[in-house]
Short mmCIF file of C-alpha atoms in Angstrom, two decimals:
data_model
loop_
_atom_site.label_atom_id
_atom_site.label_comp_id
_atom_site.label_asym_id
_atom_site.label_seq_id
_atom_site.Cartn_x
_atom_site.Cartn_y
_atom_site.Cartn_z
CA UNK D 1149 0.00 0.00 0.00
CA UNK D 1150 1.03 3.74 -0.42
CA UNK D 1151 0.29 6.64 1.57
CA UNK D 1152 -2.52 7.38 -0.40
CA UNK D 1153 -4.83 4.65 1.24
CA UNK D 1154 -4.30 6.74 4.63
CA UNK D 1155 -5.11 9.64 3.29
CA UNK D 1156 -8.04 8.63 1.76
CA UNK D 1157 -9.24 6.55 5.22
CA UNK D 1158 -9.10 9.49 7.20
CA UNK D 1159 -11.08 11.63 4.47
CA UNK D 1160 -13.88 9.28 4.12
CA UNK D 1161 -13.94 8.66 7.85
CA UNK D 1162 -14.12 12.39 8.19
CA UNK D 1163 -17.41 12.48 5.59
CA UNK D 1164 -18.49 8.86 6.72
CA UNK D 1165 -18.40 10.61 10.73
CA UNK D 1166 -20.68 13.80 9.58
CA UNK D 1167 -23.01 12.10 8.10
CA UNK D 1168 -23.29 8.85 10.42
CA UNK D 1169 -25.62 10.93 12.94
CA UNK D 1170 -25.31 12.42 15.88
CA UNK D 1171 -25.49 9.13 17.76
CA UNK D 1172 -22.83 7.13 16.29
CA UNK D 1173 -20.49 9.80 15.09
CA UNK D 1174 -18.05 8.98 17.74
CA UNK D 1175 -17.53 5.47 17.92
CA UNK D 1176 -17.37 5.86 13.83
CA UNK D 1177 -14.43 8.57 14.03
CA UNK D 1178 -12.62 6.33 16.38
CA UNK D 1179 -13.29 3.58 14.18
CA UNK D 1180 -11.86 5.12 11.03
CA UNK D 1181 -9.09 6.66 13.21
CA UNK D 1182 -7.93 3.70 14.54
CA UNK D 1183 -7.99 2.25 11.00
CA UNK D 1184 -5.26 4.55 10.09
CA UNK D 1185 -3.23 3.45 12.65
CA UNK D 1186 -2.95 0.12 11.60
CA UNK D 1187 -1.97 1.74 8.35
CA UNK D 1188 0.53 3.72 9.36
CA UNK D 1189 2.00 0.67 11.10
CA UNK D 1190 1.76 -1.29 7.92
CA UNK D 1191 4.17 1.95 6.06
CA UNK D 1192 5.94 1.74 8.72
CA UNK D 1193 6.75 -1.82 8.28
CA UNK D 1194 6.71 -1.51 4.75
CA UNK D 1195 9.38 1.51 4.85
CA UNK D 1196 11.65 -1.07 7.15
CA UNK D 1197 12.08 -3.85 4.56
CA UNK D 1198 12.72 -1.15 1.80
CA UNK D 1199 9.58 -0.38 -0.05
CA UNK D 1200 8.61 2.70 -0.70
CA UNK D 1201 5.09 4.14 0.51
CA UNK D 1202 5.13 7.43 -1.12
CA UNK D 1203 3.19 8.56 -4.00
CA UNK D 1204 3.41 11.35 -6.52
CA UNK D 1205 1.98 12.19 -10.01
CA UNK D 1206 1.40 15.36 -11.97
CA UNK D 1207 -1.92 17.35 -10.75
CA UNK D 1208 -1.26 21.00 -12.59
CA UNK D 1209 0.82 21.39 -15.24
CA UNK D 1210 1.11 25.09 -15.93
CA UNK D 1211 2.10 26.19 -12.76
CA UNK D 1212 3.93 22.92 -12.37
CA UNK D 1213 2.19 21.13 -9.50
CA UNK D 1214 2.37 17.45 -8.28
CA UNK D 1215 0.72 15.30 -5.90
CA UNK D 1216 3.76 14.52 -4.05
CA UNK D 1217 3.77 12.19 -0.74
CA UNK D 1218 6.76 11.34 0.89
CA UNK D 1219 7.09 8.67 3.13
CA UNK D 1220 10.47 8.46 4.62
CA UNK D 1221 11.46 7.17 8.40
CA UNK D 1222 11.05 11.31 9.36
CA UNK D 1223 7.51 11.71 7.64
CA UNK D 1224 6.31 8.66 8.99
CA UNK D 1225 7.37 9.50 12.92
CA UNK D 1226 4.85 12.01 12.53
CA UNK D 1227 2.47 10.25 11.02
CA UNK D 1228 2.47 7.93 13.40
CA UNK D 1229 2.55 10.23 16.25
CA UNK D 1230 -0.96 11.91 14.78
CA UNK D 1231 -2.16 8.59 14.03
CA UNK D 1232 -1.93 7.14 17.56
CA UNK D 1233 -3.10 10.41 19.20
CA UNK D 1234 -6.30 10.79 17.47
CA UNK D 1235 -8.31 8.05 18.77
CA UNK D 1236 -7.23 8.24 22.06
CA UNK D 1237 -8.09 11.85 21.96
CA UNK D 1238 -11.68 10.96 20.45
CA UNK D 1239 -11.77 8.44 23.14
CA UNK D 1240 -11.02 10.84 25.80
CA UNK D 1241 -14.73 12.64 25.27
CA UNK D 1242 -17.09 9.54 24.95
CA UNK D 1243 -19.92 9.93 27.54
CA UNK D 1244 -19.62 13.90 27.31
CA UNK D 1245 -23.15 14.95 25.40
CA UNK D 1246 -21.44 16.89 22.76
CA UNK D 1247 -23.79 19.34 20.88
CA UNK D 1248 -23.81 18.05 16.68
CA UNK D 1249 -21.66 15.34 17.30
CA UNK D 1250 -21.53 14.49 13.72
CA UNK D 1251 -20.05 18.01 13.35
CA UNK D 1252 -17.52 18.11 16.08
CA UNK D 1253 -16.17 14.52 15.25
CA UNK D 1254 -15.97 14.82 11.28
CA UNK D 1255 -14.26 18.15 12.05
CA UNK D 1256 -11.77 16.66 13.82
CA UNK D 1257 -11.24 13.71 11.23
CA UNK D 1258 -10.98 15.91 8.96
CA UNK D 1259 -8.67 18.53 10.78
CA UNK D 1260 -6.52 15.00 11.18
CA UNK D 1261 -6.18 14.40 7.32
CA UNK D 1262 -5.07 17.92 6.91
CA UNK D 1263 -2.14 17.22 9.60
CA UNK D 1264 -1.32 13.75 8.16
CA UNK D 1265 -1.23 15.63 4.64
CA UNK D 1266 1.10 18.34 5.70
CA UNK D 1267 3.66 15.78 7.38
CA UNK D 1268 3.29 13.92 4.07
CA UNK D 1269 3.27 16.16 1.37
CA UNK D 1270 6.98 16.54 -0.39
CA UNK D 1271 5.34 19.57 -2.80
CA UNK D 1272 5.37 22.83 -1.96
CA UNK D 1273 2.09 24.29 -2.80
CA UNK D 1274 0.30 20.79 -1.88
CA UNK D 1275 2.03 20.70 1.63
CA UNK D 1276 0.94 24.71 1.64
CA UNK D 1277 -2.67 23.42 1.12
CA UNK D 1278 -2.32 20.73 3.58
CA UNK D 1279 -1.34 23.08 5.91
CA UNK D 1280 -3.79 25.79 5.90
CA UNK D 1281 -6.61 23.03 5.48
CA UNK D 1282 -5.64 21.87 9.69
CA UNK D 1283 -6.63 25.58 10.25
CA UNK D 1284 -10.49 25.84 9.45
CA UNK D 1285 -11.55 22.61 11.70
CA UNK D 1286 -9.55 23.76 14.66
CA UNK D 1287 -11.56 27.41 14.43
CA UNK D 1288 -14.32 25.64 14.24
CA UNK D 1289 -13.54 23.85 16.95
CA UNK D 1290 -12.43 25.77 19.42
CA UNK D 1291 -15.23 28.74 18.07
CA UNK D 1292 -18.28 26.30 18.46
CA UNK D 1293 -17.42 23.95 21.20
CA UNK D 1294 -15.25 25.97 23.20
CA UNK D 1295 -15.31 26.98 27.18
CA UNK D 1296 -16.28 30.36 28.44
CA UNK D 1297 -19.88 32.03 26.32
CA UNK D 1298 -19.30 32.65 22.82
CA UNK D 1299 -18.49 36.05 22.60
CA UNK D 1300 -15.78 35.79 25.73
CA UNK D 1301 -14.00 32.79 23.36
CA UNK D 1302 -15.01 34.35 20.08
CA UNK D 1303 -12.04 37.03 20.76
CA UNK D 1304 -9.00 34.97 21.52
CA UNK D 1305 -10.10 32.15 18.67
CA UNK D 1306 -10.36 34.86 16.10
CA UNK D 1307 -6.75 35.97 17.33
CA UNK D 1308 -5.49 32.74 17.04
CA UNK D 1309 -6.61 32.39 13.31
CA UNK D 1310 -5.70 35.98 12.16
CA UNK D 1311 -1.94 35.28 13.59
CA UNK D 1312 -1.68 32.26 12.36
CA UNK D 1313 -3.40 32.74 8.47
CA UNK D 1314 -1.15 36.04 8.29
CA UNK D 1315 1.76 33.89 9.00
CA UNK D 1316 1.03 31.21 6.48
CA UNK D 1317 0.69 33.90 3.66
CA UNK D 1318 4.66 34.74 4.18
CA UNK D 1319 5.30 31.22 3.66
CA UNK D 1320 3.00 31.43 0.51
CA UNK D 1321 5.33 34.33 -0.79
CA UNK D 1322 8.66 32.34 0.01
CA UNK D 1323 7.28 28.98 -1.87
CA UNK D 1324 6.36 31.61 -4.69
CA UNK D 1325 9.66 33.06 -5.19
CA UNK D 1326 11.30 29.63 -4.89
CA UNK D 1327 8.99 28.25 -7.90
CA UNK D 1328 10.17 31.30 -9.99
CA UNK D 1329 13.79 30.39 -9.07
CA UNK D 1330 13.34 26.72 -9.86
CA UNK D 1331 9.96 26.35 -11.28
CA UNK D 1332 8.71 23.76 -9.29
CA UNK D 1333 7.51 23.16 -5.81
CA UNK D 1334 8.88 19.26 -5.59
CA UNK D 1335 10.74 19.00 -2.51
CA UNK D 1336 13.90 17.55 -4.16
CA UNK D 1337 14.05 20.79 -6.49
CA UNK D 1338 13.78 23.24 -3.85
CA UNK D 1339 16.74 21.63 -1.95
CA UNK D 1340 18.63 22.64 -4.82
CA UNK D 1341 17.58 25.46 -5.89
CA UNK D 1342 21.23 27.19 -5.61
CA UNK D 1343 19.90 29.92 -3.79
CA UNK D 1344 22.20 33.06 -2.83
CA UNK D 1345 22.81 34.39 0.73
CA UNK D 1346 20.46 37.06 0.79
CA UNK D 1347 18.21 34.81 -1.02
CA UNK D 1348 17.66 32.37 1.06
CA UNK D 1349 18.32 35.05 4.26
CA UNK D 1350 14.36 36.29 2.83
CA UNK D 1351 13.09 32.59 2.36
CA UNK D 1352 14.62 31.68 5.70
CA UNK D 1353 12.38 34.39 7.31
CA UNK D 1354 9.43 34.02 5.08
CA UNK D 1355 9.44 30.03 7.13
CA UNK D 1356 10.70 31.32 10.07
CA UNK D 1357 7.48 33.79 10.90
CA UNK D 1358 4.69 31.09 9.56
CA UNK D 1359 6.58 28.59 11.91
CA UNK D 1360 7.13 30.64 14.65
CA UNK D 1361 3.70 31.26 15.30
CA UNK D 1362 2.60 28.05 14.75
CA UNK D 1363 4.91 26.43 17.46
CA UNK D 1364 5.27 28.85 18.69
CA UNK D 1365 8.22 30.51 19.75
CA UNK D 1366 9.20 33.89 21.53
CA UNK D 1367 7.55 36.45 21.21
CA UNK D 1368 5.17 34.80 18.94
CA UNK D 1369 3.62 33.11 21.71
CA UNK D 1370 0.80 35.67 22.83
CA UNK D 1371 -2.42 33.15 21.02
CA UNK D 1372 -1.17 30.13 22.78
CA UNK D 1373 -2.81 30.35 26.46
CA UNK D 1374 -5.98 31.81 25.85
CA UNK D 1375 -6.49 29.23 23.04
CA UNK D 1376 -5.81 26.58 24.30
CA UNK D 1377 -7.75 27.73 27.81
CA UNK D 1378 -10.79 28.57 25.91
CA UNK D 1379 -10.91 25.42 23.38
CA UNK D 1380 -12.40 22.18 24.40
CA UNK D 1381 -10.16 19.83 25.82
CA UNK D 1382 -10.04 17.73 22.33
CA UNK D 1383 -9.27 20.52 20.62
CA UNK D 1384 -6.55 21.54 23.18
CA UNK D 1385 -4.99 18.40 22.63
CA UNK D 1386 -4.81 18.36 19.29
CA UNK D 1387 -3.64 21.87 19.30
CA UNK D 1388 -0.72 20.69 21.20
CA UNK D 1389 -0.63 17.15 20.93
CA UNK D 1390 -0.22 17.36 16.70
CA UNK D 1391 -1.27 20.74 15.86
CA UNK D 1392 2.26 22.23 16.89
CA UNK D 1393 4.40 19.71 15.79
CA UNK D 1394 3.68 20.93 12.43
CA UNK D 1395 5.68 24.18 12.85
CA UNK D 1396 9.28 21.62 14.33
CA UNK D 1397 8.69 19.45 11.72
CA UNK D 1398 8.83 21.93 8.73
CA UNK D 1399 11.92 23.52 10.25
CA UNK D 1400 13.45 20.51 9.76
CA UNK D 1401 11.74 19.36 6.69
CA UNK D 1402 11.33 22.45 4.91
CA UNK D 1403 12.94 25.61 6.24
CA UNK D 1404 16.28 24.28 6.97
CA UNK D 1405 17.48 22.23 4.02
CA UNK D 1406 16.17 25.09 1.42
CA UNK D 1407 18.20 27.85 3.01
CA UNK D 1408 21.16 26.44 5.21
CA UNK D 1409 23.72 29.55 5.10
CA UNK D 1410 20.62 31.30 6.07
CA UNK D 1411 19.77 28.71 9.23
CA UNK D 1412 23.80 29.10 10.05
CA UNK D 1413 23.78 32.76 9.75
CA UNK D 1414 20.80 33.15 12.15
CA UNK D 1415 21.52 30.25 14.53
CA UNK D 1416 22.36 32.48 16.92
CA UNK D 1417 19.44 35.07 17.01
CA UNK D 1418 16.81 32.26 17.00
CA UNK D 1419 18.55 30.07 19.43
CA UNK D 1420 18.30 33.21 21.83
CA UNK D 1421 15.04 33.73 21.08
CA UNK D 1422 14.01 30.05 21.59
CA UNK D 1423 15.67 29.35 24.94
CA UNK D 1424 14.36 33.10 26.26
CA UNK D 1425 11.11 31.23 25.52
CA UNK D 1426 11.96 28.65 27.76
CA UNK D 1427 12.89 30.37 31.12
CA UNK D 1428 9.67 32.70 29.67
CA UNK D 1429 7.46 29.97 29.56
CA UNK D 1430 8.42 28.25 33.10
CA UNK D 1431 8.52 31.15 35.19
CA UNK D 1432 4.65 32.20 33.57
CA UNK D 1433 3.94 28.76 34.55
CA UNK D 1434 4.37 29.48 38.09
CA UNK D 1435 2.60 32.07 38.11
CA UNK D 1436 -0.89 30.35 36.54
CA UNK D 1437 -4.10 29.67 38.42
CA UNK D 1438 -5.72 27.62 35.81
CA UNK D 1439 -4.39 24.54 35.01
CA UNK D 1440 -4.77 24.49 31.44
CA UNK D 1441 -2.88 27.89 31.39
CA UNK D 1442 -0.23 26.00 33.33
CA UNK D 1443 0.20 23.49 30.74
CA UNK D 1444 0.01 25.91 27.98
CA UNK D 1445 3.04 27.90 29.45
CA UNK D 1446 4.73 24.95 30.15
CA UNK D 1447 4.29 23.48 26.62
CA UNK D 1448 5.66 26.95 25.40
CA UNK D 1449 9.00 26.05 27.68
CA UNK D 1450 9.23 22.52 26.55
CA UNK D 1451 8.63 23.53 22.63
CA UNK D 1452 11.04 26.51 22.67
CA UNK D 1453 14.04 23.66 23.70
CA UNK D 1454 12.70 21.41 21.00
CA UNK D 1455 12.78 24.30 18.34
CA UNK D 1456 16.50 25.26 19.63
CA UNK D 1457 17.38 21.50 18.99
CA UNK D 1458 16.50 21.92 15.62
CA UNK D 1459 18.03 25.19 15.05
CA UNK D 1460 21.84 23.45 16.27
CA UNK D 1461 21.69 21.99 12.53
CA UNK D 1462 23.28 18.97 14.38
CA UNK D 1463 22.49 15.41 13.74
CA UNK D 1464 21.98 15.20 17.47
CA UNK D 1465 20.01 18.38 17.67
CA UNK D 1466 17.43 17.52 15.22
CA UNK D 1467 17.60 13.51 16.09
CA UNK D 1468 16.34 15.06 19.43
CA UNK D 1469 14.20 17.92 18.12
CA UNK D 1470 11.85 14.67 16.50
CA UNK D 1471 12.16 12.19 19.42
CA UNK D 1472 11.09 14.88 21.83
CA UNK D 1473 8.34 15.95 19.31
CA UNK D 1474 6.84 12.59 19.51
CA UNK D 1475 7.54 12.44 23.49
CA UNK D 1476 5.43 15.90 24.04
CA UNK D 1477 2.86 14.82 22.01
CA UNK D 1478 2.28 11.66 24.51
CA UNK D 1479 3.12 13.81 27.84
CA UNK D 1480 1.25 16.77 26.81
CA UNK D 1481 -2.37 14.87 25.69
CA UNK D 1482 -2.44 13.36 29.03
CA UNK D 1483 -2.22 16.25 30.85
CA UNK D 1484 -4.52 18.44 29.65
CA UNK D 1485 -6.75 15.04 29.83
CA UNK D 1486 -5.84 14.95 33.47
CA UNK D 1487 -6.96 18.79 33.89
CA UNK D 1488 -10.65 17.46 31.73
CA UNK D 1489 -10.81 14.80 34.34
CA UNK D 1490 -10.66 16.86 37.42
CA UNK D 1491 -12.87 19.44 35.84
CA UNK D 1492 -15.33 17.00 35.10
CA UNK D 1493 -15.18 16.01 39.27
CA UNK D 1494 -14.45 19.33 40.72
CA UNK D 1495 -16.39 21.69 37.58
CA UNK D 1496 -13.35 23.99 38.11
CA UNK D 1497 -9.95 24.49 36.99
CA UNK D 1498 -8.37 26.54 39.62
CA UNK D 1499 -5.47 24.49 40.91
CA UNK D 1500 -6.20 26.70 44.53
CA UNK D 1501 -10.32 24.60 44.45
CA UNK D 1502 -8.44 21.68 44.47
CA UNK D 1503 -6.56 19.13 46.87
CA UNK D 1504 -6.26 16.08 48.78
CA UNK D 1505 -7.47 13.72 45.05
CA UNK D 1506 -4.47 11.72 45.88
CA UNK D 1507 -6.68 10.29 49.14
CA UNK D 1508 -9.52 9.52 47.24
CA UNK D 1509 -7.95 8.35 43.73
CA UNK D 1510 -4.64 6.88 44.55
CA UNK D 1511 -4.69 5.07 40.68
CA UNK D 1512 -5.63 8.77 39.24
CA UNK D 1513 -2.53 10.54 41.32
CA UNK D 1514 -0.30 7.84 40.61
CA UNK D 1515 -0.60 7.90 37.10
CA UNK D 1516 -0.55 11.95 36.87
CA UNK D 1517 2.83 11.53 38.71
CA UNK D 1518 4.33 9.30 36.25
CA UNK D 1519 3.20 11.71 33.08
CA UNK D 1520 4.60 14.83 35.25
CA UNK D 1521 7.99 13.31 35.67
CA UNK D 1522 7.75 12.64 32.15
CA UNK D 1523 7.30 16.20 31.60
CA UNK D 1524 10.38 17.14 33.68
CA UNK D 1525 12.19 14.73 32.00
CA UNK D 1526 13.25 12.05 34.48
CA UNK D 1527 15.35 9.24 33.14
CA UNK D 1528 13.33 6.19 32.29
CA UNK D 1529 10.88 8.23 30.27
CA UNK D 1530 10.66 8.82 26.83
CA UNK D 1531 11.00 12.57 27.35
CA UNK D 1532 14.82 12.18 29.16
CA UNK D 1533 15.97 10.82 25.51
CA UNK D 1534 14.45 13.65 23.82
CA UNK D 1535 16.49 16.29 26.38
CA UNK D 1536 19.67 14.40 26.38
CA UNK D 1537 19.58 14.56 22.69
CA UNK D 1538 18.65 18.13 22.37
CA UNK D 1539 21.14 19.25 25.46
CA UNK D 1540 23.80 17.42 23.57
CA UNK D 1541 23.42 19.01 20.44
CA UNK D 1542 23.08 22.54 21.94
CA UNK D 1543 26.58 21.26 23.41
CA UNK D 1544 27.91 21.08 20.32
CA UNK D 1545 27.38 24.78 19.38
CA UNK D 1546 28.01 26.50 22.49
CA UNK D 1547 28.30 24.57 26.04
CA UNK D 1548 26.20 28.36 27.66
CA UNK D 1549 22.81 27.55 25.37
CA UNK D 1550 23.04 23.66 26.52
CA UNK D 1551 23.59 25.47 30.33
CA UNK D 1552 20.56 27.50 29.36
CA UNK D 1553 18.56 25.37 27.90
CA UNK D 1554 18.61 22.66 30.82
CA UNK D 1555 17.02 25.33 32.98
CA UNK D 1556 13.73 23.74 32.09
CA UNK D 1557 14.39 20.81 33.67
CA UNK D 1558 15.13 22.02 36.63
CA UNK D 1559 12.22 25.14 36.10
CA UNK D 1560 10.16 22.45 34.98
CA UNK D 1561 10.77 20.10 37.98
CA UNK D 1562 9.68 23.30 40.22
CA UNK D 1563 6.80 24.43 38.64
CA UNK D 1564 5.45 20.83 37.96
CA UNK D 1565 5.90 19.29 41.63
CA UNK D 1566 4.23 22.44 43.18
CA UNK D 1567 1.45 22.22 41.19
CA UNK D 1568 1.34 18.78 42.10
CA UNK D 1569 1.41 19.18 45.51
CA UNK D 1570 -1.14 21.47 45.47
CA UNK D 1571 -3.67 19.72 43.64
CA UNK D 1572 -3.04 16.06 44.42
CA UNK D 1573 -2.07 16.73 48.18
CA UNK D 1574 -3.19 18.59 51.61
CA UNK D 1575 -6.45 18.92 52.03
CA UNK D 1576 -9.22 17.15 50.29
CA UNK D 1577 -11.60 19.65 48.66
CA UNK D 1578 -15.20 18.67 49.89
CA UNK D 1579 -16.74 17.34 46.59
CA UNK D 1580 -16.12 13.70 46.25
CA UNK D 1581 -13.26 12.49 43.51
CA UNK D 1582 -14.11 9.18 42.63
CA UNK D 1583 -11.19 7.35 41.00
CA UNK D 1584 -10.56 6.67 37.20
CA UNK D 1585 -13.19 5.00 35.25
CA UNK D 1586 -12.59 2.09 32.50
CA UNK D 1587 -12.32 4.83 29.69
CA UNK D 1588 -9.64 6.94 31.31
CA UNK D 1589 -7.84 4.18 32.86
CA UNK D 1590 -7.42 2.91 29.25
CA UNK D 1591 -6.35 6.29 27.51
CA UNK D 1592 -3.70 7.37 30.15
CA UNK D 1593 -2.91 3.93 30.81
CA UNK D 1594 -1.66 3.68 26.56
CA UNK D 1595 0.30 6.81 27.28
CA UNK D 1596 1.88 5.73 29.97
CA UNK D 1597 3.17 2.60 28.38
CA UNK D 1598 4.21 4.85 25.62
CA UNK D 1599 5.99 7.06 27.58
CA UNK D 1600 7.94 4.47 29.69
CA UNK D 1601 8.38 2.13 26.31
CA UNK D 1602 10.15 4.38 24.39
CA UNK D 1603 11.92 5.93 27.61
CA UNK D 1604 13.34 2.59 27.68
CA UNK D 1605 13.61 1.23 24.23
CA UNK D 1606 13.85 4.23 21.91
CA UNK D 1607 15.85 2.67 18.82
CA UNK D 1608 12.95 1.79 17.03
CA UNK D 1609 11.99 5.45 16.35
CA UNK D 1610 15.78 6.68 16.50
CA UNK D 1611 16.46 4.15 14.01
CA UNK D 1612 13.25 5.08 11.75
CA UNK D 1613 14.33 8.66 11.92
CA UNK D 1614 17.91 8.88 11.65
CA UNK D 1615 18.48 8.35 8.14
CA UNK D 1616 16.75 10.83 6.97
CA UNK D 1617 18.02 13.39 8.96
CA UNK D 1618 21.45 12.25 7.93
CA UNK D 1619 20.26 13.23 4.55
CA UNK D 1620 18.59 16.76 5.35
CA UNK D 1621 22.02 17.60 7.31
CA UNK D 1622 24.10 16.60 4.12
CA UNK D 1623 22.18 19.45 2.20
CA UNK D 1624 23.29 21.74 5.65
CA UNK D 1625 26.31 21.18 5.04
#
């Protein structure tokens, strides 16, 4: 099979989902979505013993436009990483009466072919389609189904998409000039596209903006909390579960190998920025109330490292800009699902209303401490490979931004064990907790064993990876 069949699973699950009714819409989403997991697992294995998944024929000729999928050990990681997260997050809100169910759940079908496509796509303009197609379910999303009354949400969702369109039309312009320079948008063309200095200095910056503000990254952070605060927990997690990773993984996909004397030139300017974002990110996590705020700022730390792992234009910097990717997508879904559990006990998500759960749901506590020293990095968890990797490549530049950059791990383990204590210990709070049911025991159950797997055993995904970033850094060099 080729990547095709994936694509077109998750697109007919998205239309089969909308108009299933609003009864069955769920289970059939999570159906369809856990289809295309055993697909991707079948590329995967596929992409092992040497065949190739990808796909690509002609679809415009005059401007010269292909249907191009790639499906290489680094496009694949990804896929698999959106692949496994989507029906656990459409599991995460069964029994929750959802208002047009149909709706919700096609939307976010549908918002998942649009990621799958962009981590796919190895042509320009499709992968710019791809791209801004993710945008329109999240609104949607987050606009409709959202916390808060409609016109208190309405603001910071409309923020959210006028930053991030505006951003995508400078990458628009850069993939425009590149197709006059080469005159196509194939992947393969653009890497060598023999672009001068101050060439590829505007291209680098025409990425750099649309991924900033996707990831996003100092100073281009100011959508992130209030989006992800006033979204619905699904669409928080796929905001920063997938939605995100979109932004690292075109760095190192896109933005780097087209314009690497620009990426050298620069290294230093957006490594600065990227680590200020993570002391920025911790010490606003302190300072948060609402949990989901919390774990927005402390995404915004633990992203910023990521991004300055890619930036190093090391092997070891990106190998550990993608493993940590993958790691954050596990650690961060089942947080914000532990912050939808408590609300759904407690109806609040002020970390000061709550206290004591530990006493009353010693399974819930115990597995909230294992995916917050996963967070912080501790070794035995997937996340510790990610940091070692990126810490080490930092290294390799300059020994002050890997001094800097491991701040967050010891920020992190601050901020993240006093908002433990305070919610999981001292007093219990007078409504009953009642410990996790079936449902959640299986969804943060998976991530756990995911978490402490790969924490483990990470050479399967190292070795899926690697060779393709040995082939993006040849280009870098």
């Amino acid at each position: 099979m080729n990547v095709t069949i994936l694509l077109l699973t998750l697109l007919v699950g998205a239309f089969a989902t909308y108009i299933a009714g609003k009864k069955p819409a769920a289970k059939v989403a999570l159906l369809f979505s856990i289809a295309a997991f055993v697909e991707t697992l079948i590329l995967i294995c596929q992409h092992n013993s040497g065949v190739d998944g990808g796909y690509i024929t002609q679809w415009i000729s005059n401007p010269n436009i292909y249907i191009a999928l790639k499906a290489d050990g680094l496009s694949l990681a990804l896929t698999l990483l959106t692949t496994v997260l989507t029906p656990l997050i459409i599991l995460t809100s069964f029994g929750n009466h959802i208002e047009k169910s149909n709706t919700f759940y096609g939307l976010v079908m549908f918002m998942t072919f649009a990621m799958t496509g962009t981590f796919l796509a190895s042509d320009g303009f499709l992968y710019y389609i791809f791209w801004e197609l993710s945008l329109l379910p999240i609104y949607f999303i987050a606009l409709l189904w959202g916390n808060d009354t409609f016109e208190i949400r309405k603001k910071a969702i409309f923020k959210f998409f006028i930053y991030t369109f505006a951003g995508s039309l400078f990458m628009l312009v850069g993939f425009i000039y590149l197709y006059t320079k080469t005159g196509s948008f194939l992947l393969a063309d653009l890497y060598n596209s023999n672009l001068s200095s101050k060439e590829q200095y505007w291209v680098f910056l025409s990425f750099f903006i649309a991924y900033a503000i996707k990831i996003p990254v100092f100073p281009f952070h100011t959508w992130q909390a209030s989006t992800y605060e006033k979204a619905p927990t699904v669409g928080t997690m796929l905001l920063a579960g997938i939605m995100l990773k979109m932004g690292l993984y075109s760095i190192i996909r896109w933005q780097i190998p087209i314009s690497p004397i620009a990426a050298k030139e620069l290294m230093p300017t957006i490594l600065v920025l990227c680590l200020i974002g993570v002391i920025y990110g911790s010490i606003v996590a302190l300072k948060q109330s609402n949990i989901k705020r919390f774990f927005a700022y402390s995404s915004l730390a633990h992203v910023g490292l990521i991004a300055a792992g890619a930036y190093t234009l090391t092997l070891d910097g990106l190998r550990g800009a993608v493993l940590q990717m993958i790691a954050h997508g596990f650690v961060i879904v089942g947080l914000f699902y532990i912050a939808e559990i408590i609300y759904r006990r407690y109806q609040t998500r002020m970390i000061g209303e709550m206290g004591g759960i530990r006493q009353q749901a010693p399974k819930f506590a115990s597995i909230f401490m294992i995916l917050m020293f996963a967070s912080i990095g501790l070794p035995g968890t997937f996340s510790f490979i990610g940091e070692f990797n990126l810490l080490f490549g930092l290294s390799q530049i300059n020994i002050w931004y890997a001094i800097i950059g491991g701040t967050t791990i010891i920020l992190g383990a601050f901020y993240m064990l006093r908002m433990f204590q305070k919610s999981m210990l001292g007093e219990t709070n007078a409504k009953l907790f009642t410990d996790i049911n079936v449902q959640e025991t299986i969804v943060l159950g998976i991530l756990v064993v995911l978490v402490l797997f790969f924490g483990i055993y990470p050479k399967p995904l190292s070795d899926l990876i690697t060779p393709s970033l040995i082939e993006i850094v040849s280009y870098i060099k």
